[in-house]
């Protein structure tokens, strides 16, 4: 199967700053069960500060939901296709701006897609991973068994409330009493309400996507897969101290140690009292300034 991908222009978002001397291009790789439209605040901040911002909706998300199949990548090689989408998009779009530095801001599931792209030799000047973590391999293997069993019973396009509960449902229990089912994403109530009320956010993804994601994660955390990467690429991990995806910093530290065994310039920031979305938090201005400082030092 040819895994080189072409992306319809209607799935591509280019937000251009008005400066005659732009500082660079920031690419965004969004997370699971959301879309690039949720990044309006940081997009506006970046273009006002002199950066172009480029992004795509991942397959099965946002405007890229085909035949009403929310949270479904593809019948076969879904993870590989999504990673190739990102690689090809960055490679092709930066040709128009050969003299600008390029940076990738990747959140949650999007952070692991970004790391898979780095394994393929993605050439960027800096990588920012938010809301990320290094998953424990035995747990991934157990999840893989459960997901494969559900694919066998209900198919790749099937939806499993059980998988959603054991994977994501546990996160909210850390924030009882709960105001909504998604309190874990942010302490900013307006941000949470926007997420809950958005029909393109918070949906349960398919068994097929779960299988693609788990297989992708098992690959992402294999050191020997990074032979094509630029080991001097600066990498910043930024996560909330109360982010259940990052295990309140423990999973972030595991990821940092793993990446330090490959790359020469890896740093991390744990944002006090922040949850999963540090750039949609009540303290988002502070996190944004830390991002700018990281980019400015490259």
PDB file of C-alpha atoms in Angstrom:
ATOM      1  CA  UNK A   1       0.000   0.000   0.000  1.00  0.00           C
ATOM      2  CA  UNK A   2       1.263   3.497  -0.877  1.00  0.00           C
ATOM      3  CA  UNK A   3       1.422   5.390   2.389  1.00  0.00           C
ATOM      4  CA  UNK A   4       2.395   8.726   0.856  1.00  0.00           C
ATOM      5  CA  UNK A   5      -0.565  10.990   1.385  1.00  0.00           C
ATOM      6  CA  UNK A   6      -2.099  14.035  -0.235  1.00  0.00           C
ATOM      7  CA  UNK A   7      -4.289  16.333   1.827  1.00  0.00           C
ATOM      8  CA  UNK A   8      -7.313  18.144   0.427  1.00  0.00           C
ATOM      9  CA  UNK A   9      -6.855  21.907   0.848  1.00  0.00           C
ATOM     10  CA  UNK A  10     -10.123  22.148   2.785  1.00  0.00           C
ATOM     11  CA  UNK A  11      -8.418  20.314   5.660  1.00  0.00           C
ATOM     12  CA  UNK A  12      -5.483  22.735   5.761  1.00  0.00           C
ATOM     13  CA  UNK A  13      -5.441  25.853   7.924  1.00  0.00           C
ATOM     14  CA  UNK A  14      -2.978  28.691   7.347  1.00  0.00           C
ATOM     15  CA  UNK A  15      -3.070  31.689   9.656  1.00  0.00           C
ATOM     16  CA  UNK A  16      -0.606  34.306   8.424  1.00  0.00           C
ATOM     17  CA  UNK A  17       0.774  37.102  10.550  1.00  0.00           C
ATOM     18  CA  UNK A  18       0.770  40.605   9.079  1.00  0.00           C
ATOM     19  CA  UNK A  19       4.417  41.312   9.826  1.00  0.00           C
ATOM     20  CA  UNK A  20       6.677  41.886   6.813  1.00  0.00           C
ATOM     21  CA  UNK A  21       9.336  39.940   8.699  1.00  0.00           C
ATOM     22  CA  UNK A  22       7.682  36.863  10.240  1.00  0.00           C
ATOM     23  CA  UNK A  23       9.691  35.126  12.947  1.00  0.00           C
ATOM     24  CA  UNK A  24       8.846  31.574  11.895  1.00  0.00           C
ATOM     25  CA  UNK A  25       6.127  29.001  11.322  1.00  0.00           C
ATOM     26  CA  UNK A  26       4.374  27.152  14.148  1.00  0.00           C
ATOM     27  CA  UNK A  27       2.660  23.920  13.144  1.00  0.00           C
ATOM     28  CA  UNK A  28      -0.024  22.458  15.427  1.00  0.00           C
ATOM     29  CA  UNK A  29      -0.840  18.758  15.872  1.00  0.00           C
ATOM     30  CA  UNK A  30      -4.062  18.534  17.896  1.00  0.00           C
ATOM     31  CA  UNK A  31      -5.239  15.847  20.313  1.00  0.00           C
ATOM     32  CA  UNK A  32      -7.865  13.101  20.298  1.00  0.00           C
ATOM     33  CA  UNK A  33     -11.555  13.950  19.928  1.00  0.00           C
ATOM     34  CA  UNK A  34     -10.968  17.642  19.231  1.00  0.00           C
ATOM     35  CA  UNK A  35      -9.981  19.820  16.256  1.00  0.00           C
ATOM     36  CA  UNK A  36      -7.844  22.781  15.301  1.00  0.00           C
ATOM     37  CA  UNK A  37     -10.734  25.202  15.907  1.00  0.00           C
ATOM     38  CA  UNK A  38     -10.157  24.812  19.640  1.00  0.00           C
ATOM     39  CA  UNK A  39      -6.757  26.517  19.314  1.00  0.00           C
ATOM     40  CA  UNK A  40      -8.080  29.981  18.395  1.00  0.00           C
ATOM     41  CA  UNK A  41      -6.604  31.670  21.469  1.00  0.00           C
ATOM     42  CA  UNK A  42      -3.044  30.480  20.963  1.00  0.00           C
ATOM     43  CA  UNK A  43      -3.270  30.907  17.176  1.00  0.00           C
ATOM     44  CA  UNK A  44      -4.249  34.564  17.617  1.00  0.00           C
ATOM     45  CA  UNK A  45      -1.473  35.082  20.174  1.00  0.00           C
ATOM     46  CA  UNK A  46       1.127  33.595  17.846  1.00  0.00           C
ATOM     47  CA  UNK A  47       0.131  35.553  14.744  1.00  0.00           C
ATOM     48  CA  UNK A  48       0.025  38.767  16.799  1.00  0.00           C
ATOM     49  CA  UNK A  49       3.557  37.965  17.969  1.00  0.00           C
ATOM     50  CA  UNK A  50       4.801  37.574  14.403  1.00  0.00           C
ATOM     51  CA  UNK A  51       4.471  33.856  13.630  1.00  0.00           C
ATOM     52  CA  UNK A  52       2.614  32.098  10.845  1.00  0.00           C
ATOM     53  CA  UNK A  53       0.504  29.198  12.166  1.00  0.00           C
ATOM     54  CA  UNK A  54      -0.253  26.148  10.004  1.00  0.00           C
ATOM     55  CA  UNK A  55      -2.335  23.123  10.957  1.00  0.00           C
ATOM     56  CA  UNK A  56      -4.453  20.239   9.717  1.00  0.00           C
ATOM     57  CA  UNK A  57      -7.306  18.281  11.238  1.00  0.00           C
ATOM     58  CA  UNK A  58      -6.209  14.692  11.781  1.00  0.00           C
ATOM     59  CA  UNK A  59      -8.257  12.010  10.035  1.00  0.00           C
ATOM     60  CA  UNK A  60     -11.624  11.399  11.700  1.00  0.00           C
ATOM     61  CA  UNK A  61     -11.516  14.797  13.424  1.00  0.00           C
ATOM     62  CA  UNK A  62     -12.926  18.267  12.801  1.00  0.00           C
ATOM     63  CA  UNK A  63     -13.648  18.985   9.143  1.00  0.00           C
ATOM     64  CA  UNK A  64     -11.929  15.744   8.219  1.00  0.00           C
ATOM     65  CA  UNK A  65     -14.719  13.484   9.439  1.00  0.00           C
ATOM     66  CA  UNK A  66     -15.768  11.455   6.388  1.00  0.00           C
ATOM     67  CA  UNK A  67     -19.171   9.728   6.165  1.00  0.00           C
ATOM     68  CA  UNK A  68     -19.885  10.756   9.764  1.00  0.00           C
ATOM     69  CA  UNK A  69     -17.136   8.405  11.011  1.00  0.00           C
ATOM     70  CA  UNK A  70     -15.941  10.327  14.054  1.00  0.00           C
ATOM     71  CA  UNK A  71     -12.675   9.093  15.528  1.00  0.00           C
ATOM     72  CA  UNK A  72     -11.712   6.708  12.717  1.00  0.00           C
ATOM     73  CA  UNK A  73      -8.373   6.966  10.903  1.00  0.00           C
ATOM     74  CA  UNK A  74      -8.544   4.378   8.115  1.00  0.00           C
ATOM     75  CA  UNK A  75      -9.250   0.707   7.463  1.00  0.00           C
ATOM     76  CA  UNK A  76      -5.568  -0.280   7.423  1.00  0.00           C
ATOM     77  CA  UNK A  77      -2.347   1.441   8.518  1.00  0.00           C
ATOM     78  CA  UNK A  78      -4.310   4.280  10.101  1.00  0.00           C
ATOM     79  CA  UNK A  79      -1.529   5.498  12.379  1.00  0.00           C
ATOM     80  CA  UNK A  80       1.033   5.433   9.571  1.00  0.00           C
ATOM     81  CA  UNK A  81      -1.266   7.474   7.345  1.00  0.00           C
ATOM     82  CA  UNK A  82      -1.920  10.097  10.015  1.00  0.00           C
ATOM     83  CA  UNK A  83       1.816  10.433  10.704  1.00  0.00           C
ATOM     84  CA  UNK A  84       2.570  10.681   6.978  1.00  0.00           C
ATOM     85  CA  UNK A  85      -0.135  13.346   6.636  1.00  0.00           C
ATOM     86  CA  UNK A  86       1.723  15.502   9.145  1.00  0.00           C
ATOM     87  CA  UNK A  87       5.143  14.867   7.601  1.00  0.00           C
ATOM     88  CA  UNK A  88       3.973  15.612   4.060  1.00  0.00           C
ATOM     89  CA  UNK A  89       2.043  18.688   5.144  1.00  0.00           C
ATOM     90  CA  UNK A  90       5.052  20.211   6.900  1.00  0.00           C
ATOM     91  CA  UNK A  91       7.463  19.254   4.126  1.00  0.00           C
ATOM     92  CA  UNK A  92       5.302  20.672   1.321  1.00  0.00           C
ATOM     93  CA  UNK A  93       4.068  23.833   3.034  1.00  0.00           C
ATOM     94  CA  UNK A  94       7.479  24.992   4.263  1.00  0.00           C
ATOM     95  CA  UNK A  95       8.760  25.115   0.634  1.00  0.00           C
ATOM     96  CA  UNK A  96       7.013  28.471   0.306  1.00  0.00           C
ATOM     97  CA  UNK A  97       8.985  29.811   3.291  1.00  0.00           C
ATOM     98  CA  UNK A  98      12.497  28.364   2.907  1.00  0.00           C
ATOM     99  CA  UNK A  99      14.126  30.983   5.147  1.00  0.00           C
ATOM    100  CA  UNK A 100      11.815  30.654   8.148  1.00  0.00           C
ATOM    101  CA  UNK A 101      12.437  28.434  11.143  1.00  0.00           C
ATOM    102  CA  UNK A 102       9.706  25.859  11.741  1.00  0.00           C
ATOM    103  CA  UNK A 103       8.388  24.595  15.066  1.00  0.00           C
ATOM    104  CA  UNK A 104       5.830  21.945  15.924  1.00  0.00           C
ATOM    105  CA  UNK A 105       3.425  22.330  18.850  1.00  0.00           C
ATOM    106  CA  UNK A 106       1.848  18.941  19.483  1.00  0.00           C
ATOM    107  CA  UNK A 107      -0.757  18.152  22.117  1.00  0.00           C
ATOM    108  CA  UNK A 108      -1.691  14.837  23.768  1.00  0.00           C
ATOM    109  CA  UNK A 109      -2.376  12.258  21.001  1.00  0.00           C
ATOM    110  CA  UNK A 110      -0.876  14.803  18.625  1.00  0.00           C
ATOM    111  CA  UNK A 111       2.362  14.687  20.621  1.00  0.00           C
ATOM    112  CA  UNK A 112       2.784  10.977  19.913  1.00  0.00           C
ATOM    113  CA  UNK A 113       1.947  11.546  16.242  1.00  0.00           C
ATOM    114  CA  UNK A 114       4.714  14.171  16.278  1.00  0.00           C
ATOM    115  CA  UNK A 115       7.211  11.755  17.832  1.00  0.00           C
ATOM    116  CA  UNK A 116       6.357   9.178  15.170  1.00  0.00           C
ATOM    117  CA  UNK A 117       7.059  11.890  12.591  1.00  0.00           C
ATOM    118  CA  UNK A 118      10.421  12.554  14.259  1.00  0.00           C
ATOM    119  CA  UNK A 119      11.247   8.858  13.820  1.00  0.00           C
ATOM    120  CA  UNK A 120      10.773   9.414  10.085  1.00  0.00           C
ATOM    121  CA  UNK A 121      13.332  12.203  10.063  1.00  0.00           C
ATOM    122  CA  UNK A 122      10.952  15.182  10.255  1.00  0.00           C
ATOM    123  CA  UNK A 123      13.113  18.291   9.874  1.00  0.00           C
ATOM    124  CA  UNK A 124      12.030  21.089  12.228  1.00  0.00           C
ATOM    125  CA  UNK A 125      13.854  23.606  14.386  1.00  0.00           C
ATOM    126  CA  UNK A 126      12.036  22.851  17.617  1.00  0.00           C
ATOM    127  CA  UNK A 127       9.372  20.575  19.100  1.00  0.00           C
ATOM    128  CA  UNK A 128       6.930  21.426  21.898  1.00  0.00           C
ATOM    129  CA  UNK A 129       4.994  18.527  23.431  1.00  0.00           C
ATOM    130  CA  UNK A 130       2.065  19.482  25.668  1.00  0.00           C
ATOM    131  CA  UNK A 131      -0.105  17.147  27.720  1.00  0.00           C
ATOM    132  CA  UNK A 132       2.126  14.218  26.819  1.00  0.00           C
ATOM    133  CA  UNK A 133       3.530  11.238  28.692  1.00  0.00           C
ATOM    134  CA  UNK A 134       5.441   7.982  28.338  1.00  0.00           C
ATOM    135  CA  UNK A 135       3.023   5.137  28.834  1.00  0.00           C
ATOM    136  CA  UNK A 136       4.051   2.010  30.740  1.00  0.00           C
ATOM    137  CA  UNK A 137       4.602  -0.859  28.294  1.00  0.00           C
ATOM    138  CA  UNK A 138       2.845  -3.648  30.296  1.00  0.00           C
ATOM    139  CA  UNK A 139      -0.241  -1.442  30.550  1.00  0.00           C
ATOM    140  CA  UNK A 140      -0.163  -0.786  26.800  1.00  0.00           C
ATOM    141  CA  UNK A 141       0.051  -4.527  26.120  1.00  0.00           C
ATOM    142  CA  UNK A 142      -3.007  -5.159  28.319  1.00  0.00           C
ATOM    143  CA  UNK A 143      -4.890  -2.369  26.550  1.00  0.00           C
ATOM    144  CA  UNK A 144      -3.870  -3.801  23.185  1.00  0.00           C
ATOM    145  CA  UNK A 145      -5.368  -7.176  24.124  1.00  0.00           C
ATOM    146  CA  UNK A 146      -8.641  -5.537  25.217  1.00  0.00           C
ATOM    147  CA  UNK A 147      -8.853  -3.384  22.081  1.00  0.00           C
ATOM    148  CA  UNK A 148      -8.092  -6.297  19.739  1.00  0.00           C
ATOM    149  CA  UNK A 149     -10.803  -8.334  21.465  1.00  0.00           C
ATOM    150  CA  UNK A 150     -13.308  -5.510  20.907  1.00  0.00           C
ATOM    151  CA  UNK A 151     -12.266  -5.190  17.259  1.00  0.00           C
ATOM    152  CA  UNK A 152     -12.898  -8.913  16.870  1.00  0.00           C
ATOM    153  CA  UNK A 153     -16.356  -8.654  18.475  1.00  0.00           C
ATOM    154  CA  UNK A 154     -17.615  -5.305  17.194  1.00  0.00           C
ATOM    155  CA  UNK A 155     -15.334  -4.347  14.299  1.00  0.00           C
ATOM    156  CA  UNK A 156     -12.929  -1.461  13.706  1.00  0.00           C
ATOM    157  CA  UNK A 157     -15.761   1.032  13.403  1.00  0.00           C
ATOM    158  CA  UNK A 158     -17.398  -0.121  16.604  1.00  0.00           C
ATOM    159  CA  UNK A 159     -17.497   2.021  19.746  1.00  0.00           C
ATOM    160  CA  UNK A 160     -16.644   0.591  23.154  1.00  0.00           C
ATOM    161  CA  UNK A 161     -17.892   2.389  26.270  1.00  0.00           C
ATOM    162  CA  UNK A 162     -15.713   0.034  28.298  1.00  0.00           C
ATOM    163  CA  UNK A 163     -12.499   1.071  26.528  1.00  0.00           C
ATOM    164  CA  UNK A 164     -13.471   4.737  26.813  1.00  0.00           C
ATOM    165  CA  UNK A 165     -14.096   4.300  30.532  1.00  0.00           C
ATOM    166  CA  UNK A 166     -10.856   2.495  31.366  1.00  0.00           C
ATOM    167  CA  UNK A 167      -8.810   4.828  29.158  1.00  0.00           C
ATOM    168  CA  UNK A 168     -10.363   8.247  29.759  1.00  0.00           C
ATOM    169  CA  UNK A 169     -13.211   7.844  32.233  1.00  0.00           C
ATOM    170  CA  UNK A 170     -10.871   7.432  35.173  1.00  0.00           C
ATOM    171  CA  UNK A 171      -9.342  10.868  34.668  1.00  0.00           C
ATOM    172  CA  UNK A 172     -12.348  12.819  35.935  1.00  0.00           C
ATOM    173  CA  UNK A 173     -12.549  10.894  39.204  1.00  0.00           C
ATOM    174  CA  UNK A 174      -9.485  12.788  40.406  1.00  0.00           C
ATOM    175  CA  UNK A 175     -11.502  16.031  40.376  1.00  0.00           C
ATOM    176  CA  UNK A 176     -14.589  15.143  42.425  1.00  0.00           C
ATOM    177  CA  UNK A 177     -17.079  16.600  42.977  1.00  0.00           C
ATOM    178  CA  UNK A 178     -17.377  16.862  39.190  1.00  0.00           C
ATOM    179  CA  UNK A 179     -19.086  19.768  37.490  1.00  0.00           C
ATOM    180  CA  UNK A 180     -18.911  18.042  34.067  1.00  0.00           C
ATOM    181  CA  UNK A 181     -17.558  14.798  32.638  1.00  0.00           C
ATOM    182  CA  UNK A 182     -14.527  16.663  31.279  1.00  0.00           C
ATOM    183  CA  UNK A 183     -13.320  18.612  34.317  1.00  0.00           C
ATOM    184  CA  UNK A 184      -9.924  16.954  33.903  1.00  0.00           C
ATOM    185  CA  UNK A 185      -9.009  18.904  30.765  1.00  0.00           C
ATOM    186  CA  UNK A 186      -8.844  22.335  32.414  1.00  0.00           C
ATOM    187  CA  UNK A 187      -9.688  24.338  35.532  1.00  0.00           C
ATOM    188  CA  UNK A 188     -11.095  27.067  33.270  1.00  0.00           C
ATOM    189  CA  UNK A 189     -14.844  26.427  33.354  1.00  0.00           C
ATOM    190  CA  UNK A 190     -15.505  28.373  30.152  1.00  0.00           C
ATOM    191  CA  UNK A 191     -12.963  26.255  28.268  1.00  0.00           C
ATOM    192  CA  UNK A 192     -14.485  23.034  29.606  1.00  0.00           C
ATOM    193  CA  UNK A 193     -17.997  24.187  28.709  1.00  0.00           C
ATOM    194  CA  UNK A 194     -16.908  25.057  25.166  1.00  0.00           C
ATOM    195  CA  UNK A 195     -15.435  21.564  24.838  1.00  0.00           C
ATOM    196  CA  UNK A 196     -18.525  19.819  26.230  1.00  0.00           C
ATOM    197  CA  UNK A 197     -20.896  21.812  24.012  1.00  0.00           C
ATOM    198  CA  UNK A 198     -18.856  21.254  20.836  1.00  0.00           C
ATOM    199  CA  UNK A 199     -20.262  18.260  18.880  1.00  0.00           C
ATOM    200  CA  UNK A 200     -16.802  17.723  17.366  1.00  0.00           C
ATOM    201  CA  UNK A 201     -15.169  17.305  20.776  1.00  0.00           C
ATOM    202  CA  UNK A 202     -15.262  14.662  23.468  1.00  0.00           C
ATOM    203  CA  UNK A 203     -16.825  11.929  21.334  1.00  0.00           C
ATOM    204  CA  UNK A 204     -15.927   8.282  21.870  1.00  0.00           C
ATOM    205  CA  UNK A 205     -13.450   7.170  19.213  1.00  0.00           C
ATOM    206  CA  UNK A 206     -13.644   3.889  17.328  1.00  0.00           C
ATOM    207  CA  UNK A 207     -12.017   0.585  18.233  1.00  0.00           C
ATOM    208  CA  UNK A 208      -9.913   1.039  15.113  1.00  0.00           C
ATOM    209  CA  UNK A 209      -8.459   4.327  16.325  1.00  0.00           C
ATOM    210  CA  UNK A 210      -7.702   2.856  19.740  1.00  0.00           C
ATOM    211  CA  UNK A 211      -5.854  -0.007  18.055  1.00  0.00           C
ATOM    212  CA  UNK A 212      -3.947   2.395  15.804  1.00  0.00           C
ATOM    213  CA  UNK A 213      -3.026   4.570  18.784  1.00  0.00           C
ATOM    214  CA  UNK A 214      -1.796   1.734  20.991  1.00  0.00           C
ATOM    215  CA  UNK A 215       0.269   0.205  18.186  1.00  0.00           C
ATOM    216  CA  UNK A 216       1.630   3.672  17.470  1.00  0.00           C
ATOM    217  CA  UNK A 217       2.568   4.195  21.120  1.00  0.00           C
ATOM    218  CA  UNK A 218       4.366   0.861  21.302  1.00  0.00           C
ATOM    219  CA  UNK A 219       6.469   2.042  18.345  1.00  0.00           C
ATOM    220  CA  UNK A 220       6.970   5.590  19.635  1.00  0.00           C
ATOM    221  CA  UNK A 221       8.704   4.313  22.764  1.00  0.00           C
ATOM    222  CA  UNK A 222      11.229   2.149  20.895  1.00  0.00           C
ATOM    223  CA  UNK A 223      14.599   3.892  20.952  1.00  0.00           C
ATOM    224  CA  UNK A 224      15.893   2.031  17.881  1.00  0.00           C
ATOM    225  CA  UNK A 225      13.134   3.647  15.777  1.00  0.00           C
ATOM    226  CA  UNK A 226      14.811   7.064  16.030  1.00  0.00           C
ATOM    227  CA  UNK A 227      17.816   6.355  13.802  1.00  0.00           C
ATOM    228  CA  UNK A 228      16.692   8.930  11.205  1.00  0.00           C
ATOM    229  CA  UNK A 229      16.000  11.755  13.641  1.00  0.00           C
ATOM    230  CA  UNK A 230      18.063  14.929  14.165  1.00  0.00           C
ATOM    231  CA  UNK A 231      19.338  14.377  17.690  1.00  0.00           C
ATOM    232  CA  UNK A 232      20.097  18.083  18.225  1.00  0.00           C
ATOM    233  CA  UNK A 233      16.464  19.144  17.750  1.00  0.00           C
ATOM    234  CA  UNK A 234      15.453  21.164  20.857  1.00  0.00           C
ATOM    235  CA  UNK A 235      12.450  19.621  22.607  1.00  0.00           C
ATOM    236  CA  UNK A 236      10.259  21.136  25.331  1.00  0.00           C
ATOM    237  CA  UNK A 237       7.775  19.106  27.374  1.00  0.00           C
ATOM    238  CA  UNK A 238       5.135  21.230  29.082  1.00  0.00           C
ATOM    239  CA  UNK A 239       2.417  19.692  31.215  1.00  0.00           C
ATOM    240  CA  UNK A 240       0.138  20.449  34.134  1.00  0.00           C
ATOM    241  CA  UNK A 241       0.956  19.228  37.625  1.00  0.00           C
ATOM    242  CA  UNK A 242      -2.634  17.923  37.784  1.00  0.00           C
ATOM    243  CA  UNK A 243      -2.734  16.388  34.304  1.00  0.00           C
ATOM    244  CA  UNK A 244      -3.889  12.760  34.619  1.00  0.00           C
ATOM    245  CA  UNK A 245      -2.483  11.926  31.163  1.00  0.00           C
ATOM    246  CA  UNK A 246       0.962  12.866  32.450  1.00  0.00           C
ATOM    247  CA  UNK A 247       0.252  11.148  35.795  1.00  0.00           C
ATOM    248  CA  UNK A 248       0.739  14.476  37.602  1.00  0.00           C
ATOM    249  CA  UNK A 249       4.250  14.737  36.190  1.00  0.00           C
ATOM    250  CA  UNK A 250       5.420  11.122  36.610  1.00  0.00           C
ATOM    251  CA  UNK A 251       4.681  10.131  33.013  1.00  0.00           C
ATOM    252  CA  UNK A 252       6.211  13.394  31.805  1.00  0.00           C
ATOM    253  CA  UNK A 253       9.427  12.620  33.664  1.00  0.00           C
ATOM    254  CA  UNK A 254       9.518   9.133  32.108  1.00  0.00           C
ATOM    255  CA  UNK A 255       9.108  10.704  28.668  1.00  0.00           C
ATOM    256  CA  UNK A 256      11.806  13.276  29.372  1.00  0.00           C
ATOM    257  CA  UNK A 257      14.292  10.587  30.438  1.00  0.00           C
ATOM    258  CA  UNK A 258      13.447   8.517  27.364  1.00  0.00           C
ATOM    259  CA  UNK A 259      13.928  11.479  25.005  1.00  0.00           C
ATOM    260  CA  UNK A 260      17.161  12.485  26.751  1.00  0.00           C
ATOM    261  CA  UNK A 261      18.551   9.071  25.793  1.00  0.00           C
ATOM    262  CA  UNK A 262      18.059  10.113  22.132  1.00  0.00           C
ATOM    263  CA  UNK A 263      18.210  13.912  21.907  1.00  0.00           C
ATOM    264  CA  UNK A 264      20.818  16.328  23.233  1.00  0.00           C
ATOM    265  CA  UNK A 265      18.519  19.230  24.154  1.00  0.00           C
ATOM    266  CA  UNK A 266      15.424  18.177  26.112  1.00  0.00           C
ATOM    267  CA  UNK A 267      13.760  20.236  28.836  1.00  0.00           C
ATOM    268  CA  UNK A 268      10.480  20.081  30.730  1.00  0.00           C
ATOM    269  CA  UNK A 269       8.134  22.434  32.550  1.00  0.00           C
ATOM    270  CA  UNK A 270       5.456  21.305  34.989  1.00  0.00           C
ATOM    271  CA  UNK A 271       2.837  24.030  35.378  1.00  0.00           C
ATOM    272  CA  UNK A 272       1.526  24.254  38.940  1.00  0.00           C
ATOM    273  CA  UNK A 273      -2.186  23.479  39.384  1.00  0.00           C
ATOM    274  CA  UNK A 274      -2.757  23.114  35.628  1.00  0.00           C
ATOM    275  CA  UNK A 275      -4.646  20.141  34.190  1.00  0.00           C
ATOM    276  CA  UNK A 276      -4.414  18.611  30.709  1.00  0.00           C
ATOM    277  CA  UNK A 277      -4.583  21.696  28.475  1.00  0.00           C
ATOM    278  CA  UNK A 278      -1.949  24.148  29.698  1.00  0.00           C
ATOM    279  CA  UNK A 279      -2.690  26.577  26.853  1.00  0.00           C
ATOM    280  CA  UNK A 280      -6.394  26.649  27.748  1.00  0.00           C
ATOM    281  CA  UNK A 281      -5.907  27.009  31.488  1.00  0.00           C
ATOM    282  CA  UNK A 282      -6.490  29.928  33.814  1.00  0.00           C
ATOM    283  CA  UNK A 283      -2.679  30.278  33.767  1.00  0.00           C
ATOM    284  CA  UNK A 284      -2.407  30.048  29.960  1.00  0.00           C
ATOM    285  CA  UNK A 285      -0.627  33.403  29.575  1.00  0.00           C
ATOM    286  CA  UNK A 286       2.266  32.164  31.704  1.00  0.00           C
ATOM    287  CA  UNK A 287       2.513  28.902  29.747  1.00  0.00           C
ATOM    288  CA  UNK A 288       2.395  30.828  26.470  1.00  0.00           C
ATOM    289  CA  UNK A 289       5.268  33.049  27.581  1.00  0.00           C
ATOM    290  CA  UNK A 290       7.299  29.943  28.429  1.00  0.00           C
ATOM    291  CA  UNK A 291       6.651  28.637  24.915  1.00  0.00           C
ATOM    292  CA  UNK A 292       7.825  31.918  23.396  1.00  0.00           C
ATOM    293  CA  UNK A 293      10.959  31.877  25.551  1.00  0.00           C
ATOM    294  CA  UNK A 294      11.761  28.335  24.416  1.00  0.00           C
ATOM    295  CA  UNK A 295      11.380  29.277  20.753  1.00  0.00           C
ATOM    296  CA  UNK A 296      13.291  32.509  21.221  1.00  0.00           C
ATOM    297  CA  UNK A 297      16.289  30.654  22.638  1.00  0.00           C
ATOM    298  CA  UNK A 298      16.624  28.370  19.596  1.00  0.00           C
TER     299      UNK A 298
END
